[in-house]
Amino acid sequence: MNILSWPQTPLGPLWASLDDQSNLTALNWGQPPATATIQLNHPLQQQLATYFAGQTPFNPLTLKSLNLSKGTPFQQRVWQALLEIPHGQTVTYGQLAAKLGTSPRALGGAVGSNPLPVIVPCHRVMGQNGKLTGFSAPGGLTTKRWLLNHEGISC
C-alpha cells in the first residue's frame, strides 16, 4: 500500500491512502500501517502543511489527485458538492439537500461516509440554524470545531 504521511498536525498524525496513479482515496488519523510504502513529494503534502499552518486556505477544487470513485453515484455527487463549499463558509444539511434535490437524512449518510475528511470539507456542513452536528473523524465535534475555528468560523 502506498501512502502519504503527515506525522505532525494539530489534529495528530494523519496519513492518506493512494491508488496506483498516486490519487488520494482515503485520509486517516493515527499512525500508518508498518507495511506501507510512504511516498514523498506529493503536491497535497505541501498544500495540507500550509493549511494547518494557517498560511493559506486549503482549496480542494484545485486538486486533480482525488479518487472518490469508491462511493456510490449518490455519495460521489454529495462529495463533489462538498468540494464546492468555500473555505471559511458553511452550509446547513437542509440547504445542501435542497441544492441536490434530496433529503437531509440521505445527505447526512453520504457526508458521514466521506473518505477524505478535511480535504473534502464535510466539516463545513452544519445542522439546522447553524448548529454544530456530528463529525465522523476521531475527536468528533472537538475536531470539527477546531477545523471550523481554524478557517475563521465561530461555533
PDB file of N, CA and C in Angstrom, residues 36-109:
ATOM      1  N   ALA A  36       3.286  -0.139   5.014  1.00  0.00           N
ATOM      2  CA  ALA A  36       3.021   0.837   3.957  1.00  0.00           C
ATOM      3  C   ALA A  36       4.310   1.415   3.392  1.00  0.00           C
ATOM      4  N   THR A  37       4.269   1.756   2.116  1.00  0.00           N
ATOM      5  CA  THR A  37       5.354   2.467   1.453  1.00  0.00           C
ATOM      6  C   THR A  37       4.980   3.938   1.431  1.00  0.00           C
ATOM      7  N   ILE A  38       5.791   4.773   2.050  1.00  0.00           N
ATOM      8  CA  ILE A  38       5.475   6.192   2.149  1.00  0.00           C
ATOM      9  C   ILE A  38       6.012   6.928   0.930  1.00  0.00           C
ATOM     10  N   GLN A  39       5.132   7.625   0.242  1.00  0.00           N
ATOM     11  CA  GLN A  39       5.500   8.418  -0.924  1.00  0.00           C
ATOM     12  C   GLN A  39       5.856   9.823  -0.463  1.00  0.00           C
ATOM     13  N   LEU A  40       6.907  10.350  -0.990  1.00  0.00           N
ATOM     14  CA  LEU A  40       7.343  11.701  -0.667  1.00  0.00           C
ATOM     15  C   LEU A  40       7.052  12.638  -1.834  1.00  0.00           C
ATOM     16  N   ASN A  41       6.965  13.921  -1.528  1.00  0.00           N
ATOM     17  CA  ASN A  41       6.832  14.972  -2.539  1.00  0.00           C
ATOM     18  C   ASN A  41       5.543  14.913  -3.346  1.00  0.00           C
ATOM     19  N   HIS A  42       4.461  14.583  -2.709  1.00  0.00           N
ATOM     20  CA  HIS A  42       3.154  14.656  -3.353  1.00  0.00           C
ATOM     21  C   HIS A  42       2.657  16.095  -3.187  1.00  0.00           C
ATOM     22  N   PRO A  43       2.019  16.699  -4.197  1.00  0.00           N
ATOM     23  CA  PRO A  43       1.577  18.087  -4.086  1.00  0.00           C
ATOM     24  C   PRO A  43       0.656  18.347  -2.882  1.00  0.00           C
ATOM     25  N   LEU A  44      -0.109  17.363  -2.492  1.00  0.00           N
ATOM     26  CA  LEU A  44      -1.032  17.570  -1.392  1.00  0.00           C
ATOM     27  C   LEU A  44      -0.318  17.741  -0.055  1.00  0.00           C
ATOM     28  N   GLN A  45       0.860  17.155   0.100  1.00  0.00           N
ATOM     29  CA  GLN A  45       1.578  17.290   1.365  1.00  0.00           C
ATOM     30  C   GLN A  45       1.855  18.754   1.689  1.00  0.00           C
ATOM     31  N   GLN A  46       2.342  19.507   0.723  1.00  0.00           N
ATOM     32  CA  GLN A  46       2.622  20.926   0.957  1.00  0.00           C
ATOM     33  C   GLN A  46       1.346  21.715   1.150  1.00  0.00           C
ATOM     34  N   GLN A  47       0.317  21.386   0.380  1.00  0.00           N
ATOM     35  CA  GLN A  47      -0.947  22.109   0.488  1.00  0.00           C
ATOM     36  C   GLN A  47      -1.563  21.930   1.887  1.00  0.00           C
ATOM     37  N   LEU A  48      -1.540  20.714   2.416  1.00  0.00           N
ATOM     38  CA  LEU A  48      -2.073  20.492   3.766  1.00  0.00           C
ATOM     39  C   LEU A  48      -1.181  21.112   4.827  1.00  0.00           C
ATOM     40  N   ALA A  49       0.119  21.083   4.609  1.00  0.00           N
ATOM     41  CA  ALA A  49       1.033  21.703   5.581  1.00  0.00           C
ATOM     42  C   ALA A  49       0.749  23.199   5.708  1.00  0.00           C
ATOM     43  N   THR A  50       0.552  23.883   4.594  1.00  0.00           N
ATOM     44  CA  THR A  50       0.267  25.314   4.668  1.00  0.00           C
ATOM     45  C   THR A  50      -1.129  25.566   5.234  1.00  0.00           C
ATOM     46  N   TYR A  51      -2.082  24.671   4.959  1.00  0.00           N
ATOM     47  CA  TYR A  51      -3.425  24.798   5.542  1.00  0.00           C
ATOM     48  C   TYR A  51      -3.345  24.719   7.067  1.00  0.00           C
ATOM     49  N   PHE A  52      -2.683  23.697   7.581  1.00  0.00           N
ATOM     50  CA  PHE A  52      -2.594  23.526   9.031  1.00  0.00           C
ATOM     51  C   PHE A  52      -1.764  24.620   9.688  1.00  0.00           C
ATOM     52  N   ALA A  53      -0.828  25.209   8.954  1.00  0.00           N
ATOM     53  CA  ALA A  53      -0.038  26.314   9.495  1.00  0.00           C
ATOM     54  C   ALA A  53      -0.813  27.630   9.460  1.00  0.00           C
ATOM     55  N   GLY A  54      -1.989  27.621   8.845  1.00  0.00           N
ATOM     56  CA  GLY A  54      -2.802  28.828   8.775  1.00  0.00           C
ATOM     57  C   GLY A  54      -2.301  29.832   7.758  1.00  0.00           C
ATOM     58  N   GLN A  55      -1.427  29.392   6.855  1.00  0.00           N
ATOM     59  CA  GLN A  55      -0.822  30.314   5.898  1.00  0.00           C
ATOM     60  C   GLN A  55      -1.685  30.550   4.670  1.00  0.00           C
ATOM     61  N   THR A  56      -2.384  29.527   4.207  1.00  0.00           N
ATOM     62  CA  THR A  56      -3.231  29.682   3.030  1.00  0.00           C
ATOM     63  C   THR A  56      -4.475  28.826   3.203  1.00  0.00           C
ATOM     64  N   PRO A  57      -5.586  29.281   2.657  1.00  0.00           N
ATOM     65  CA  PRO A  57      -6.778  28.429   2.685  1.00  0.00           C
ATOM     66  C   PRO A  57      -6.540  27.183   1.846  1.00  0.00           C
ATOM     67  N   PHE A  58      -7.082  26.086   2.300  1.00  0.00           N
ATOM     68  CA  PHE A  58      -6.992  24.838   1.549  1.00  0.00           C
ATOM     69  C   PHE A  58      -8.120  24.823   0.543  1.00  0.00           C
ATOM     70  N   ASN A  59      -7.808  24.680  -0.724  1.00  0.00           N
ATOM     71  CA  ASN A  59      -8.807  24.693  -1.766  1.00  0.00           C
ATOM     72  C   ASN A  59      -8.798  23.379  -2.525  1.00  0.00           C
ATOM     73  N   PRO A  60      -9.670  22.432  -2.134  1.00  0.00           N
ATOM     74  CA  PRO A  60      -9.656  21.138  -2.805  1.00  0.00           C
ATOM     75  C   PRO A  60     -10.068  21.195  -4.265  1.00  0.00           C
ATOM     76  N   LEU A  61     -10.711  22.272  -4.705  1.00  0.00           N
ATOM     77  CA  LEU A  61     -11.098  22.358  -6.107  1.00  0.00           C
ATOM     78  C   LEU A  61      -9.893  22.393  -7.035  1.00  0.00           C
ATOM     79  N   THR A  62      -8.743  22.788  -6.500  1.00  0.00           N
ATOM     80  CA  THR A  62      -7.549  22.830  -7.340  1.00  0.00           C
ATOM     81  C   THR A  62      -6.878  21.464  -7.453  1.00  0.00           C
ATOM     82  N   LEU A  63      -7.343  20.503  -6.682  1.00  0.00           N
ATOM     83  CA  LEU A  63      -6.698  19.194  -6.678  1.00  0.00           C
ATOM     84  C   LEU A  63      -7.179  18.333  -7.833  1.00  0.00           C
ATOM     85  N   LYS A  64      -6.260  17.781  -8.530  1.00  0.00           N
ATOM     86  CA  LYS A  64      -6.586  16.852  -9.611  1.00  0.00           C
ATOM     87  C   LYS A  64      -6.360  15.412  -9.140  1.00  0.00           C
ATOM     88  N   SER A  65      -5.858  15.244  -7.916  1.00  0.00           N
ATOM     89  CA  SER A  65      -5.413  13.930  -7.477  1.00  0.00           C
ATOM     90  C   SER A  65      -6.336  13.297  -6.428  1.00  0.00           C
ATOM     91  N   LEU A  66      -7.657  13.536  -6.550  1.00  0.00           N
ATOM     92  CA  LEU A  66      -8.593  12.885  -5.650  1.00  0.00           C
ATOM     93  C   LEU A  66      -9.299  11.756  -6.389  1.00  0.00           C
ATOM     94  N   ASN A  67      -9.394  10.610  -5.752  1.00  0.00           N
ATOM     95  CA  ASN A  67     -10.113   9.479  -6.327  1.00  0.00           C
ATOM     96  C   ASN A  67     -11.280   9.179  -5.395  1.00  0.00           C
ATOM     97  N   LEU A  68     -12.462   9.630  -5.774  1.00  0.00           N
ATOM     98  CA  LEU A  68     -13.657   9.417  -4.972  1.00  0.00           C
ATOM     99  C   LEU A  68     -14.559   8.353  -5.598  1.00  0.00           C
ATOM    100  N   SER A  69     -13.988   7.504  -6.424  1.00  0.00           N
ATOM    101  CA  SER A  69     -14.775   6.532  -7.185  1.00  0.00           C
ATOM    102  C   SER A  69     -15.280   5.363  -6.344  1.00  0.00           C
ATOM    103  N   LYS A  70     -14.820   5.220  -5.115  1.00  0.00           N
ATOM    104  CA  LYS A  70     -15.249   4.082  -4.300  1.00  0.00           C
ATOM    105  C   LYS A  70     -16.644   4.267  -3.716  1.00  0.00           C
ATOM    106  N   GLY A  71     -17.195   5.464  -3.813  1.00  0.00           N
ATOM    107  CA  GLY A  71     -18.537   5.712  -3.311  1.00  0.00           C
ATOM    108  C   GLY A  71     -19.595   5.385  -4.349  1.00  0.00           C
ATOM    109  N   THR A  72     -20.839   5.353  -3.902  1.00  0.00           N
ATOM    110  CA  THR A  72     -21.958   5.182  -4.819  1.00  0.00           C
ATOM    111  C   THR A  72     -22.084   6.447  -5.668  1.00  0.00           C
ATOM    112  N   PRO A  73     -22.829   6.389  -6.758  1.00  0.00           N
ATOM    113  CA  PRO A  73     -23.027   7.617  -7.542  1.00  0.00           C
ATOM    114  C   PRO A  73     -23.621   8.750  -6.688  1.00  0.00           C
ATOM    115  N   PHE A  74     -24.543   8.447  -5.794  1.00  0.00           N
ATOM    116  CA  PHE A  74     -25.113   9.480  -4.928  1.00  0.00           C
ATOM    117  C   PHE A  74     -24.047  10.051  -3.996  1.00  0.00           C
ATOM    118  N   GLN A  75     -23.247   9.198  -3.369  1.00  0.00           N
ATOM    119  CA  GLN A  75     -22.183   9.684  -2.488  1.00  0.00           C
ATOM    120  C   GLN A  75     -21.203  10.561  -3.266  1.00  0.00           C
ATOM    121  N   GLN A  76     -20.826  10.142  -4.447  1.00  0.00           N
ATOM    122  CA  GLN A  76     -19.894  10.927  -5.255  1.00  0.00           C
ATOM    123  C   GLN A  76     -20.469  12.306  -5.575  1.00  0.00           C
ATOM    124  N   ARG A  77     -21.770  12.373  -5.842  1.00  0.00           N
ATOM    125  CA  ARG A  77     -22.417  13.651  -6.122  1.00  0.00           C
ATOM    126  C   ARG A  77     -22.386  14.555  -4.895  1.00  0.00           C
ATOM    127  N   VAL A  78     -22.639  13.963  -3.711  1.00  0.00           N
ATOM    128  CA  VAL A  78     -22.592  14.736  -2.464  1.00  0.00           C
ATOM    129  C   VAL A  78     -21.167  15.202  -2.195  1.00  0.00           C
ATOM    130  N   TRP A  79     -20.190  14.322  -2.334  1.00  0.00           N
ATOM    131  CA  TRP A  79     -18.799  14.690  -2.065  1.00  0.00           C
ATOM    132  C   TRP A  79     -18.338  15.798  -3.013  1.00  0.00           C
ATOM    133  N   GLN A  80     -18.782  15.748  -4.261  1.00  0.00           N
ATOM    134  CA  GLN A  80     -18.444  16.817  -5.207  1.00  0.00           C
ATOM    135  C   GLN A  80     -19.058  18.139  -4.743  1.00  0.00           C
ATOM    136  N   ALA A  81     -20.287  18.087  -4.227  1.00  0.00           N
ATOM    137  CA  ALA A  81     -20.928  19.308  -3.714  1.00  0.00           C
ATOM    138  C   ALA A  81     -20.179  19.847  -2.497  1.00  0.00           C
ATOM    139  N   LEU A  82     -19.628  18.969  -1.673  1.00  0.00           N
ATOM    140  CA  LEU A  82     -18.839  19.418  -0.517  1.00  0.00           C
ATOM    141  C   LEU A  82     -17.606  20.181  -0.968  1.00  0.00           C
ATOM    142  N   LEU A  83     -17.011  19.744  -2.061  1.00  0.00           N
ATOM    143  CA  LEU A  83     -15.825  20.429  -2.593  1.00  0.00           C
ATOM    144  C   LEU A  83     -16.129  21.857  -3.022  1.00  0.00           C
ATOM    145  N   GLU A  84     -17.390  22.152  -3.266  1.00  0.00           N
ATOM    146  CA  GLU A  84     -17.787  23.482  -3.730  1.00  0.00           C
ATOM    147  C   GLU A  84     -18.082  24.454  -2.590  1.00  0.00           C
ATOM    148  N   ILE A  85     -18.040  23.991  -1.336  1.00  0.00           N
ATOM    149  CA  ILE A  85     -18.270  24.888  -0.202  1.00  0.00           C
ATOM    150  C   ILE A  85     -16.976  25.660   0.032  1.00  0.00           C
ATOM    151  N   PRO A  86     -17.008  26.978  -0.108  1.00  0.00           N
ATOM    152  CA  PRO A  86     -15.769  27.758   0.023  1.00  0.00           C
ATOM    153  C   PRO A  86     -15.166  27.715   1.422  1.00  0.00           C
ATOM    154  N   HIS A  87     -13.869  27.847   1.464  1.00  0.00           N
ATOM    155  CA  HIS A  87     -13.124  27.972   2.718  1.00  0.00           C
ATOM    156  C   HIS A  87     -13.726  29.118   3.521  1.00  0.00           C
ATOM    157  N   GLY A  88     -13.927  28.884   4.821  1.00  0.00           N
ATOM    158  CA  GLY A  88     -14.442  29.929   5.687  1.00  0.00           C
ATOM    159  C   GLY A  88     -15.946  30.108   5.638  1.00  0.00           C
ATOM    160  N   GLN A  89     -16.658  29.228   4.930  1.00  0.00           N
ATOM    161  CA  GLN A  89     -18.112  29.315   4.854  1.00  0.00           C
ATOM    162  C   GLN A  89     -18.720  27.964   5.220  1.00  0.00           C
ATOM    163  N   THR A  90     -19.977  28.002   5.641  1.00  0.00           N
ATOM    164  CA  THR A  90     -20.694  26.773   5.951  1.00  0.00           C
ATOM    165  C   THR A  90     -22.031  26.764   5.226  1.00  0.00           C
ATOM    166  N   VAL A  91     -22.617  25.586   5.141  1.00  0.00           N
ATOM    167  CA  VAL A  91     -23.992  25.401   4.670  1.00  0.00           C
ATOM    168  C   VAL A  91     -24.669  24.456   5.647  1.00  0.00           C
ATOM    169  N   THR A  92     -25.978  24.462   5.667  1.00  0.00           N
ATOM    170  CA  THR A  92     -26.697  23.506   6.507  1.00  0.00           C
ATOM    171  C   THR A  92     -27.002  22.258   5.685  1.00  0.00           C
ATOM    172  N   TYR A  93     -27.306  21.186   6.392  1.00  0.00           N
ATOM    173  CA  TYR A  93     -27.728  19.967   5.701  1.00  0.00           C
ATOM    174  C   TYR A  93     -28.952  20.256   4.838  1.00  0.00           C
ATOM    175  N   GLY A  94     -29.883  21.049   5.367  1.00  0.00           N
ATOM    176  CA  GLY A  94     -31.088  21.383   4.617  1.00  0.00           C
ATOM    177  C   GLY A  94     -30.791  22.142   3.338  1.00  0.00           C
ATOM    178  N   GLN A  95     -29.894  23.122   3.416  1.00  0.00           N
ATOM    179  CA  GLN A  95     -29.532  23.905   2.227  1.00  0.00           C
ATOM    180  C   GLN A  95     -28.875  23.023   1.168  1.00  0.00           C
ATOM    181  N   LEU A  96     -27.952  22.188   1.613  1.00  0.00           N
ATOM    182  CA  LEU A  96     -27.246  21.329   0.662  1.00  0.00           C
ATOM    183  C   LEU A  96     -28.186  20.267   0.094  1.00  0.00           C
ATOM    184  N   ALA A  97     -29.073  19.732   0.925  1.00  0.00           N
ATOM    185  CA  ALA A  97     -30.043  18.742   0.445  1.00  0.00           C
ATOM    186  C   ALA A  97     -30.961  19.359  -0.604  1.00  0.00           C
ATOM    187  N   ALA A  98     -31.414  20.588  -0.370  1.00  0.00           N
ATOM    188  CA  ALA A  98     -32.277  21.266  -1.340  1.00  0.00           C
ATOM    189  C   ALA A  98     -31.539  21.480  -2.663  1.00  0.00           C
ATOM    190  N   LYS A  99     -30.285  21.871  -2.582  1.00  0.00           N
ATOM    191  CA  LYS A  99     -29.483  22.087  -3.793  1.00  0.00           C
ATOM    192  C   LYS A  99     -29.362  20.797  -4.604  1.00  0.00           C
ATOM    193  N   LEU A 100     -29.235  19.657  -3.898  1.00  0.00           N
ATOM    194  CA  LEU A 100     -29.039  18.376  -4.574  1.00  0.00           C
ATOM    195  C   LEU A 100     -30.344  17.628  -4.831  1.00  0.00           C
ATOM    196  N   GLY A 101     -31.459  18.181  -4.352  1.00  0.00           N
ATOM    197  CA  GLY A 101     -32.746  17.532  -4.568  1.00  0.00           C
ATOM    198  C   GLY A 101     -32.905  16.225  -3.810  1.00  0.00           C
ATOM    199  N   THR A 102     -32.449  16.214  -2.573  1.00  0.00           N
ATOM    200  CA  THR A 102     -32.539  15.009  -1.749  1.00  0.00           C
ATOM    201  C   THR A 102     -32.971  15.402  -0.345  1.00  0.00           C
ATOM    202  N   SER A 103     -33.050  14.438   0.546  1.00  0.00           N
ATOM    203  CA  SER A 103     -33.436  14.731   1.927  1.00  0.00           C
ATOM    204  C   SER A 103     -32.190  14.967   2.776  1.00  0.00           C
ATOM    205  N   PRO A 104     -32.324  15.771   3.843  1.00  0.00           N
ATOM    206  CA  PRO A 104     -31.180  15.971   4.737  1.00  0.00           C
ATOM    207  C   PRO A 104     -30.665  14.660   5.333  1.00  0.00           C
ATOM    208  N   ARG A 105     -31.555  13.710   5.614  1.00  0.00           N
ATOM    209  CA  ARG A 105     -31.128  12.421   6.198  1.00  0.00           C
ATOM    210  C   ARG A 105     -30.256  11.644   5.220  1.00  0.00           C
ATOM    211  N   ALA A 106     -30.684  11.553   3.964  1.00  0.00           N
ATOM    212  CA  ALA A 106     -29.875  10.853   2.954  1.00  0.00           C
ATOM    213  C   ALA A 106     -28.541  11.564   2.754  1.00  0.00           C
ATOM    214  N   LEU A 107     -28.596  12.883   2.729  1.00  0.00           N
ATOM    215  CA  LEU A 107     -27.377  13.674   2.586  1.00  0.00           C
ATOM    216  C   LEU A 107     -26.422  13.389   3.745  1.00  0.00           C
ATOM    217  N   GLY A 108     -26.966  13.349   4.965  1.00  0.00           N
ATOM    218  CA  GLY A 108     -26.137  13.093   6.143  1.00  0.00           C
ATOM    219  C   GLY A 108     -25.392  11.778   6.068  1.00  0.00           C
ATOM    220  N   GLY A 109     -26.039  10.749   5.539  1.00  0.00           N
ATOM    221  CA  GLY A 109     -25.367   9.460   5.382  1.00  0.00           C
ATOM    222  C   GLY A 109     -24.181   9.544   4.439  1.00  0.00           C
TER     223      GLY A 109
END
